Short mmCIF file of C-alpha atoms in Angstrom, two decimals:
data_model
loop_
_atom_site.label_atom_id
_atom_site.label_comp_id
_atom_site.label_asym_id
_atom_site.label_seq_id
_atom_site.Cartn_x
_atom_site.Cartn_y
_atom_site.Cartn_z
CA UNK A 102 -37.89 -42.44 135.67
CA UNK A 103 -37.12 -38.79 135.05
CA UNK A 104 -33.37 -39.60 135.17
CA UNK A 105 -33.80 -42.44 132.65
CA UNK A 106 -35.65 -40.20 130.19
CA UNK A 107 -33.01 -37.48 130.54
CA UNK A 108 -30.22 -40.02 130.03
CA UNK A 109 -31.95 -41.49 126.96
CA UNK A 110 -32.42 -38.01 125.51
CA UNK A 111 -28.72 -37.22 126.05
CA UNK A 112 -27.62 -40.44 124.33
CA UNK A 113 -29.97 -39.82 121.40
CA UNK A 114 -28.68 -36.26 120.97
CA UNK A 115 -25.06 -37.45 121.02
CA UNK A 116 -25.78 -40.10 118.39
CA UNK A 117 -27.47 -37.50 116.16
CA UNK A 118 -24.45 -35.20 116.38
CA UNK A 119 -22.13 -38.10 115.56
CA UNK A 120 -24.11 -38.96 112.42
CA UNK A 121 -24.20 -35.31 111.33
CA UNK A 122 -20.43 -35.00 111.66
CA UNK A 123 -19.54 -38.11 109.64
CA UNK A 124 -17.03 -37.56 106.79
CA UNK A 125 -18.80 -37.97 103.43
CA UNK A 126 -17.69 -40.81 101.20
CA UNK A 127 -15.77 -40.32 97.94
CA UNK A 128 -18.90 -40.98 95.92
CA UNK A 129 -20.78 -38.31 97.86
CA UNK A 130 -17.97 -35.79 97.24
CA UNK A 131 -17.96 -36.56 93.53
CA UNK A 132 -21.72 -36.16 93.34
CA UNK A 133 -21.60 -32.66 94.82
CA UNK A 134 -18.49 -31.35 92.96
CA UNK A 135 -19.32 -29.26 89.86
CA UNK A 136 -18.25 -30.91 86.59
CA UNK A 137 -15.96 -28.77 84.43
CA UNK A 138 -17.21 -28.02 80.92
CA UNK A 139 -15.66 -30.20 78.24
CA UNK A 140 -13.81 -27.21 76.78
CA UNK A 141 -12.09 -26.64 80.15
CA UNK A 142 -10.86 -30.19 80.59
CA UNK A 143 -7.22 -30.89 79.78
CA UNK A 144 -6.72 -32.69 76.49
CA UNK A 145 -3.87 -34.98 75.51
CA UNK A 146 -1.98 -34.02 72.38
CA UNK A 147 -2.07 -36.82 69.82
CA UNK A 148 1.23 -38.60 69.24
CA UNK A 149 2.32 -38.17 65.63
CA UNK A 150 5.28 -39.79 63.97
CA UNK A 151 8.36 -37.61 63.98
CA UNK A 152 8.80 -35.45 60.90
CA UNK A 153 11.92 -36.27 58.94
CA UNK A 154 13.48 -33.06 57.66
CA UNK A 155 15.24 -33.13 54.30
CA UNK A 156 17.28 -30.24 52.95
CA UNK A 157 16.22 -28.98 49.53
CA UNK A 158 19.02 -29.83 47.09
CA UNK A 159 20.82 -26.75 45.80
CA UNK A 160 20.33 -27.92 42.22
CA UNK A 161 16.53 -28.09 42.65
CA UNK A 162 16.44 -24.64 44.24
CA UNK A 163 18.48 -23.20 41.38
CA UNK A 164 16.28 -24.76 38.70
CA UNK A 165 13.06 -23.54 40.30
CA UNK A 166 14.36 -19.98 40.67
CA UNK A 167 15.65 -19.99 37.10
CA UNK A 168 12.24 -21.11 35.83
CA UNK A 169 10.50 -18.29 37.70
CA UNK A 170 13.05 -15.78 36.37
CA UNK A 171 12.13 -16.82 32.84
CA UNK A 172 8.43 -16.40 33.64
CA UNK A 173 8.43 -13.00 35.40
CA UNK A 174 11.73 -11.47 34.34
CA UNK A 175 14.63 -10.27 36.43
CA UNK A 176 13.77 -10.26 40.14
CA UNK A 177 15.33 -10.77 43.56
CA UNK A 178 14.23 -14.28 44.52
CA UNK A 179 14.51 -16.29 47.71
CA UNK A 180 13.51 -19.85 48.58
CA UNK A 181 10.84 -19.95 51.29
CA UNK A 182 8.90 -23.02 52.40
CA UNK A 183 9.72 -26.41 50.92
CA UNK A 184 8.94 -30.04 51.67
CA UNK A 185 9.34 -33.54 50.29
CA UNK A 186 6.05 -34.77 48.85
CA UNK A 187 4.54 -37.76 47.09
CA UNK A 188 2.43 -36.57 44.16
CA UNK A 189 -0.62 -38.49 43.00
CA UNK A 190 0.46 -38.80 39.36
CA UNK A 191 3.13 -38.01 36.79
CA UNK A 192 1.69 -34.50 36.33
CA UNK A 193 2.48 -33.77 39.99
CA UNK A 194 -1.22 -33.30 40.73
CA UNK A 195 -1.40 -30.30 38.39
CA UNK A 196 -2.62 -31.91 35.17
CA UNK A 197 -5.31 -30.21 33.11
CA UNK A 198 -8.60 -31.83 32.02
CA UNK A 199 -7.23 -32.70 28.56
CA UNK A 200 -3.81 -33.77 29.81
CA UNK A 201 -2.75 -37.40 29.97
CA UNK A 202 -0.88 -38.10 33.21
CA UNK A 203 1.00 -41.20 34.27
CA UNK A 204 -1.15 -42.91 36.92
CA UNK A 205 1.67 -43.55 39.37
CA UNK A 206 2.80 -42.01 42.64
CA UNK A 207 5.68 -39.63 41.98
CA UNK A 208 8.23 -38.52 44.57
CA UNK A 209 9.22 -34.88 44.50
CA UNK A 210 9.32 -31.49 46.16
CA UNK A 211 7.05 -28.54 46.80
CA UNK A 212 9.01 -25.28 46.73
CA UNK A 213 7.97 -21.71 47.49
CA UNK A 214 9.89 -18.92 45.78
CA UNK A 215 9.47 -15.40 47.15
CA UNK A 216 9.97 -12.22 45.14
CA UNK A 217 11.59 -10.15 47.88
CA UNK A 218 10.74 -6.89 46.11
CA UNK A 219 6.99 -7.47 46.08
CA UNK A 220 6.77 -10.12 48.86
CA UNK A 221 4.77 -12.25 46.43
CA UNK A 222 5.03 -16.02 46.72
CA UNK A 223 5.09 -18.56 43.89
CA UNK A 224 4.69 -22.28 44.54
CA UNK A 225 6.22 -24.99 42.38
CA UNK A 226 6.02 -28.76 42.31
CA UNK A 227 8.92 -30.82 41.05
CA UNK A 228 10.00 -34.40 40.60
CA UNK A 229 12.68 -35.70 42.93
CA UNK A 230 15.54 -34.95 40.53
CA UNK A 231 14.00 -31.75 39.16
CA UNK A 232 13.58 -32.93 35.58
CA UNK A 233 9.92 -31.81 35.74
CA UNK A 234 9.02 -28.46 37.33
CA UNK A 235 5.48 -27.10 37.30
CA UNK A 236 4.10 -23.88 38.76
CA UNK A 237 0.99 -24.35 40.88
CA UNK A 238 -2.22 -22.50 40.04
CA UNK A 239 -4.22 -24.11 42.86
CA UNK A 240 -6.40 -22.05 45.20
CA UNK A 241 -4.12 -23.01 48.09
CA UNK A 242 -0.75 -24.73 48.28
CA UNK A 243 -0.85 -26.48 51.63
CA UNK A 244 1.63 -29.38 51.33
CA UNK A 245 -0.30 -32.67 51.14
CA UNK A 246 1.96 -34.20 53.80
CA UNK A 247 1.10 -31.37 56.21
CA UNK A 248 -2.61 -31.62 55.36
CA UNK A 249 -2.57 -35.31 56.30
CA UNK A 250 -0.87 -34.60 59.64
CA UNK A 251 -3.45 -31.92 60.49
CA UNK A 252 -6.29 -34.32 59.65
CA UNK A 253 -4.64 -36.97 61.83
CA UNK A 254 -4.34 -34.48 64.70
CA UNK A 255 -8.02 -33.51 64.48
CA UNK A 256 -9.11 -37.15 64.29
CA UNK A 257 -6.92 -38.11 67.27
CA UNK A 258 -8.53 -35.28 69.26
CA UNK A 259 -11.95 -36.80 68.59
CA UNK A 260 -13.23 -33.97 66.41
CA UNK A 261 -14.04 -36.00 63.30
CA UNK A 262 -12.88 -38.95 61.22
CA UNK A 263 -9.97 -37.99 58.99
CA UNK A 264 -11.79 -39.19 55.86
CA UNK A 265 -14.62 -36.72 56.59
CA UNK A 266 -12.33 -33.68 56.77
CA UNK A 267 -11.38 -31.22 54.05
CA UNK A 268 -9.37 -28.00 53.81
CA UNK A 269 -11.46 -24.81 53.82
CA UNK A 270 -8.61 -22.28 53.71
CA UNK A 271 -4.83 -22.50 53.95
CA UNK A 272 -2.64 -19.40 54.19
CA UNK A 273 1.16 -19.19 54.42
CA UNK A 274 2.14 -17.35 57.60
CA UNK A 275 5.28 -16.11 59.33
CA UNK A 276 4.68 -16.87 63.01
CA UNK A 277 6.20 -15.58 66.22
CA UNK A 278 7.37 -17.98 68.93
CA UNK A 279 3.76 -18.58 70.04
CA UNK A 280 2.64 -19.45 66.51
CA UNK A 281 0.34 -16.44 66.46
CA UNK A 282 -1.80 -17.67 69.36
CA UNK A 283 -1.77 -15.09 72.18
CA UNK A 284 -0.65 -16.73 75.46
CA UNK A 285 -2.20 -15.94 78.85
CA UNK A 286 0.89 -14.03 79.99
CA UNK A 287 1.14 -12.15 76.69
CA UNK A 288 4.83 -12.99 76.23
CA UNK A 289 6.06 -14.39 72.90
CA UNK A 290 9.49 -14.68 71.35
CA UNK A 291 9.67 -12.44 68.29
CA UNK A 292 11.15 -14.87 65.81
CA UNK A 293 10.09 -15.69 62.28
CA UNK A 294 8.73 -19.23 61.84
CA UNK A 295 7.55 -20.20 58.37
CA UNK A 296 4.22 -21.96 58.69
CA UNK A 297 0.54 -22.10 57.83
CA UNK A 298 -2.85 -21.05 59.15
CA UNK A 299 -5.25 -23.81 58.13
CA UNK A 300 -9.00 -24.04 58.57
CA UNK A 301 -10.41 -27.53 58.18
CA UNK A 302 -13.92 -28.84 58.62
CA UNK A 303 -16.49 -31.52 58.04
CA UNK A 304 -20.15 -31.00 57.17
CA UNK A 305 -20.95 -29.79 60.71
CA UNK A 306 -18.18 -27.53 62.04
CA UNK A 307 -14.66 -26.26 61.48
CA UNK A 308 -11.34 -25.88 63.33
CA UNK A 309 -8.35 -23.58 62.85
CA UNK A 310 -4.78 -24.84 63.24
CA UNK A 311 -1.46 -23.00 63.27
CA UNK A 312 1.54 -25.04 62.16
CA UNK A 313 5.13 -24.89 61.13
CA UNK A 314 5.88 -25.85 57.53
CA UNK A 315 6.45 -29.56 58.10
CA UNK A 316 3.86 -30.35 60.78
CA UNK A 317 6.20 -31.01 63.69
CA UNK A 318 4.23 -28.27 65.50
CA UNK A 319 0.43 -28.25 65.10
CA UNK A 320 -1.58 -26.02 67.44
CA UNK A 321 -5.33 -25.62 67.69
CA UNK A 322 -6.47 -21.99 67.67
CA UNK A 323 -9.64 -22.08 69.76
CA UNK A 324 -10.49 -18.39 69.30
CA UNK A 325 -9.60 -17.88 65.64
CA UNK A 326 -7.56 -14.78 66.55
CA UNK A 327 -3.91 -14.71 65.58
CA UNK A 328 -0.89 -12.48 65.20
CA UNK A 329 1.47 -12.74 62.26
CA UNK A 330 5.08 -11.60 62.40
CA UNK A 331 5.83 -8.94 59.75
CA UNK A 332 7.96 -10.39 56.98
CA UNK A 333 11.30 -8.77 56.28
CA UNK A 334 14.15 -9.76 53.98
#
């Protein structure tokens, strides 16, 4: 009887050890693993249509610079950022309150001219053939085509619907190879990339993006800190 009890106790102890040493199931592992914060999870960059680059015609560049020369006098001028745009009306989106504008989409260009002596930028809007050239007096001159691509990027990332977004600030920038966003290793190529620093938002929050001029490169700046490459001509 004593032997039977001892044997039963030994079997029971062995079974207990076997249960304790079982490998946990996948569901048990998942339940005990800490979940990474949303901000730490990898995100997939939205797929945007490829930007089609078009060279600014020499004739358009010459006409825009000549117009600025007439407005500010003799100066050393250089073409900076430019892009093909579709304007909302015949006044190129720059019509005054008492001005009658053709209500039709108008193909054209946005052109930046830089006074290399003062480093001051002037933005112009033109028709496609340059027969109409108007200097912009807007608070910012972010190209509409680039604005739309930034909105699309934010919407694709799940931040907000594109029709709820608006531009808060838009500043022309000359970026280094990291687009002004400090990398973890601190190494950036010191090149000059014409682009923009753009803050967009909805009624709840805002986001800062660094881009090139056309929107082929759009990077979210999660910290708001940036480094601009000094401009030199």
